[in-house]
Each structure stands twice: as C-alpha cells, then as structure tokens.
Short mmCIF file of C-alpha atoms in Angstrom, two decimals:
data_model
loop_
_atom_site.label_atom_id
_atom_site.label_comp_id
_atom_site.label_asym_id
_atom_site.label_seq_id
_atom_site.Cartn_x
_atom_site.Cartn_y
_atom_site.Cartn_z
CA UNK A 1 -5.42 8.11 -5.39
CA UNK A 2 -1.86 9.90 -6.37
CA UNK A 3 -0.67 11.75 -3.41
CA UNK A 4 2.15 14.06 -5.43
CA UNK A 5 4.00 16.86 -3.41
CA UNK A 6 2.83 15.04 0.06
CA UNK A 7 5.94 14.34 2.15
CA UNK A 8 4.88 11.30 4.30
CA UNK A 9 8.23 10.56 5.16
CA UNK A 10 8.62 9.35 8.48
CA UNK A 11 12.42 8.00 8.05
CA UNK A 12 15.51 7.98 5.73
CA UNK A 13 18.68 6.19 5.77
CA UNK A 14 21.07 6.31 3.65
CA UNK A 15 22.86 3.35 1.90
CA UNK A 16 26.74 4.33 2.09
CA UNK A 17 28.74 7.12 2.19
CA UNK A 18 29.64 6.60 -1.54
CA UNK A 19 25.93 6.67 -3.17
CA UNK A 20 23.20 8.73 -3.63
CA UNK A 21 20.78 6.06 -2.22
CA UNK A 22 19.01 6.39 0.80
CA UNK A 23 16.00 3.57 1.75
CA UNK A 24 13.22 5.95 2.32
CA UNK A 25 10.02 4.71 4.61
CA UNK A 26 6.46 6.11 3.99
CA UNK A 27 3.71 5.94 6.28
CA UNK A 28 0.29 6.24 3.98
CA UNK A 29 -2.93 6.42 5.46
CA UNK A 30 -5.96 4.10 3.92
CA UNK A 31 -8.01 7.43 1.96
CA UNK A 32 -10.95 4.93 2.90
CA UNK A 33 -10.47 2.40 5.32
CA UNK A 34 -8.79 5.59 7.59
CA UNK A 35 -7.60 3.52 10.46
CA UNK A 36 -5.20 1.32 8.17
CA UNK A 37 -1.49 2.79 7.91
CA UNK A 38 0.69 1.08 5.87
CA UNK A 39 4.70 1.78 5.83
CA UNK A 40 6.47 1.49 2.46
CA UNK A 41 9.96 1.46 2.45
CA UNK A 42 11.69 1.64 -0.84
CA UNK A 43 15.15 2.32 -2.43
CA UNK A 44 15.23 6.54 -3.48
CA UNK A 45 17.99 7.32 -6.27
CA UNK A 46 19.04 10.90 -6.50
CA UNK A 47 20.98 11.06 -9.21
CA UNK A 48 19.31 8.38 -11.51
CA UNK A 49 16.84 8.71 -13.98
CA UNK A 50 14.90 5.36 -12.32
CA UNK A 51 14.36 4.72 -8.82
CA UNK A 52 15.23 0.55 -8.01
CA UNK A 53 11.53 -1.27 -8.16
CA UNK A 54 12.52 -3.51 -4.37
CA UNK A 55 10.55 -2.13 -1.75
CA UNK A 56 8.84 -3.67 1.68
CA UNK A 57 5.35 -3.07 3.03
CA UNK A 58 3.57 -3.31 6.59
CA UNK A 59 0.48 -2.07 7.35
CA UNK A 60 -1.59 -2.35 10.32
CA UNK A 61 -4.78 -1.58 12.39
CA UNK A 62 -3.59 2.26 13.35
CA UNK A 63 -7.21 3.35 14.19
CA UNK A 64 -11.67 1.74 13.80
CA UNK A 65 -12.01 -0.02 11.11
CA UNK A 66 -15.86 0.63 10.41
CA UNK A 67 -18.20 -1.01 8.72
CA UNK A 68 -19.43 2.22 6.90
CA UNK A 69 -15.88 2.07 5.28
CA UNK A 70 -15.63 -1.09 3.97
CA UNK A 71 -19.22 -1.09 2.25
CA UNK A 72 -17.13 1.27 0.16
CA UNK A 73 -14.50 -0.36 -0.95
CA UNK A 74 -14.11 -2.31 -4.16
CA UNK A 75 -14.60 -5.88 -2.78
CA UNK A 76 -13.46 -7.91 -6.79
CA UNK A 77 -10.67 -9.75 -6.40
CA UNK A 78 -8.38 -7.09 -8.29
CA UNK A 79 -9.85 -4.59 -5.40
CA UNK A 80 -8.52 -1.23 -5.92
CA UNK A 81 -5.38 1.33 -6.13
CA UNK A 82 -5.06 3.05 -2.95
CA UNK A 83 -1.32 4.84 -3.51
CA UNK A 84 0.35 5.50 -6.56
CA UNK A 85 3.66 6.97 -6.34
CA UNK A 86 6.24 7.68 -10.13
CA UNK A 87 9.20 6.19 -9.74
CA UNK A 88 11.02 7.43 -13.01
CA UNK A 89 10.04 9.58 -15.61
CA UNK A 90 10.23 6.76 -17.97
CA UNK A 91 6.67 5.42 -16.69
CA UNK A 92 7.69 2.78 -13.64
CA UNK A 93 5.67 3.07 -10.94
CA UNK A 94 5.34 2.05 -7.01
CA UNK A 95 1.34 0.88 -6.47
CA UNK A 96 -0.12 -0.40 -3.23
CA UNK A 97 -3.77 -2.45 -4.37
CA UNK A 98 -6.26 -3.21 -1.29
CA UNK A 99 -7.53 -6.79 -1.81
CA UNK A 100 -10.59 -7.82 0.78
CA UNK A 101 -10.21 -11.43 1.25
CA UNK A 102 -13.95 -12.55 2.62
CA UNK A 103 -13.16 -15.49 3.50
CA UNK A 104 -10.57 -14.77 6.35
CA UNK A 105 -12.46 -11.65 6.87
CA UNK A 106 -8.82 -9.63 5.85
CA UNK A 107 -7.74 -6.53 4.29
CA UNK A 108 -4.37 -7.91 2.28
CA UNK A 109 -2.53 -4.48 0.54
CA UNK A 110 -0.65 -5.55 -2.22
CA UNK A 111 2.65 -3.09 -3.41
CA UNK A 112 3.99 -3.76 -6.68
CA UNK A 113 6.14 -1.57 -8.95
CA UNK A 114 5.23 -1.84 -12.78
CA UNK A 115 7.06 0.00 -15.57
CA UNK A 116 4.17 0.76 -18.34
CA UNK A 117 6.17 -0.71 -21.14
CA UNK A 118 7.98 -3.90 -19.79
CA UNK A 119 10.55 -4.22 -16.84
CA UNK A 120 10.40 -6.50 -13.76
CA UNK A 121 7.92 -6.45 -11.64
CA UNK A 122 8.54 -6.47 -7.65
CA UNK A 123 5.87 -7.02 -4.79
CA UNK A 124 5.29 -7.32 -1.66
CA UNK A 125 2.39 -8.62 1.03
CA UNK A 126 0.95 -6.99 4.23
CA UNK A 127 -2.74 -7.94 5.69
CA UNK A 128 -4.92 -6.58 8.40
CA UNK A 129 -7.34 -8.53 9.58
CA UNK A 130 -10.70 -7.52 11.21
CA UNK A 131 -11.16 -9.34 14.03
CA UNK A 132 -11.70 -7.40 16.99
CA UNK A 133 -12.76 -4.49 15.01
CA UNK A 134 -16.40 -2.78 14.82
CA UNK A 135 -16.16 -4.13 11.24
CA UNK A 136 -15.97 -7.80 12.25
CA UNK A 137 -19.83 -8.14 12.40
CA UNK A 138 -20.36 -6.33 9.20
CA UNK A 139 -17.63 -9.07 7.46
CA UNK A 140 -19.43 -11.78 9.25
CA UNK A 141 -22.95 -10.82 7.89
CA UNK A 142 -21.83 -10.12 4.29
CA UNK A 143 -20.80 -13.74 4.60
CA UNK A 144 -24.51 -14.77 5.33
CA UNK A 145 -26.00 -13.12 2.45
CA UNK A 146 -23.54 -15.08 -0.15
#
C-alpha cells in the first residue's frame, strides 16, 4: 500500500541550526491488522536529492487485533508490504514488511530502505505479539491444524 500526499506526521525535530535535516516520526496504521500502529522515524533532507536510508521503528497493539484480520494477511515467511514511502527520486525507498511468526504467535514489521539499483540497505525490528488479544485463540488453533 503507498500512502503518497498523506501527512502522518505526528513529530519533527530538527537536526541543527546549520542543516536542512529534521528526524521526522510517522505514525502508520496496519491497512489490515487496524489496531497495529507503528512509528517510523527517519532522517528528512530538504535540500538533497536522497533522503539518508537510517531510520527506527516501534509498533504496538494501538487497538483488537481480530482474528478476521489476520486470516487475511499473507502468512509466507516474506509476508507482505504494508507502507511504502520514496525516498529520492533516484529509486531508494523506505518499506515496512509484516512478517507473522506462528510459532511465537507474533506480528514482527520489518522497515528496510532499498535503492532499486544498488546502495546499502538499512533495517530495523519491531513485533507485536498476540497474547491477550481476541486473535490469540485464532493463532493457537492455526497451530493445531499444521
């Protein structure tokens, strides 16, 4: 899902008084697992033609978790591309995957930044498990038909 022209900015802070760089922190809503917001703070360039690839994510248990919305998510081990966000117009990208780990009954989101053609690649780890959550019974079931 590309969210372009959405401002989800929930804080900014800038890096000095003598750059254009300001750490910028979005809060992104789960488009399927809806009570899942993750925060993605990451380094905004005004002036350059590239945006720095560092960045931090947290995300956590903001609202249910329900069963109904996991049974639709992509449960392979690449799982699937929740945010997408350009970071230059030369291709690099910020990406946030959602992984379901069975085993531990956790939702693990993934950011990375890529750059299509070759450039380093950055990540970063945040996880929400279900326990507690109406989903819980739903993870523990799909456990007993494996």
């Amino acid at each position: 899902m590309v969210l372009v022209g959405c401002s989800d900015d929930v804080g900014k802070v800038s890096l000095g008084l003598f750059t254009t760089k300001d750490v910028v922190i979005n809060a992104k809503q789960d488009p399927i697992v809806t009570g899942v917001t993750c925060h993605i703070s990451h380094v905004e360039a005004d002036l350059d033609f590239s945006d720095p690839s560092d960045m931090s994510i947290a995300c956590r248990q903001t609202g249910e978790i329900s069963a109904q919305a996991l049974a639709k998510i992509d449960r392979s081990k690449n799982g699937e591309v929740v945010f997408k966000e350009s970071k230059s117009i030369l291709f690099k990208s910020l990406k946030v995957r959602r992984i379901y780990d069975a085993e531990n009954k956790t939702l693990i989101y993934l950011s990375y930044s890529t750059k299509e053609s070759s450039g380093s690649h950055h990540h970063s780890l945040s996880t929400v498990p279900l326990y507690n959550t109406k989903a819980w019974q739903w993870a523990l079931a799909q456990e007993v038909k494996n």
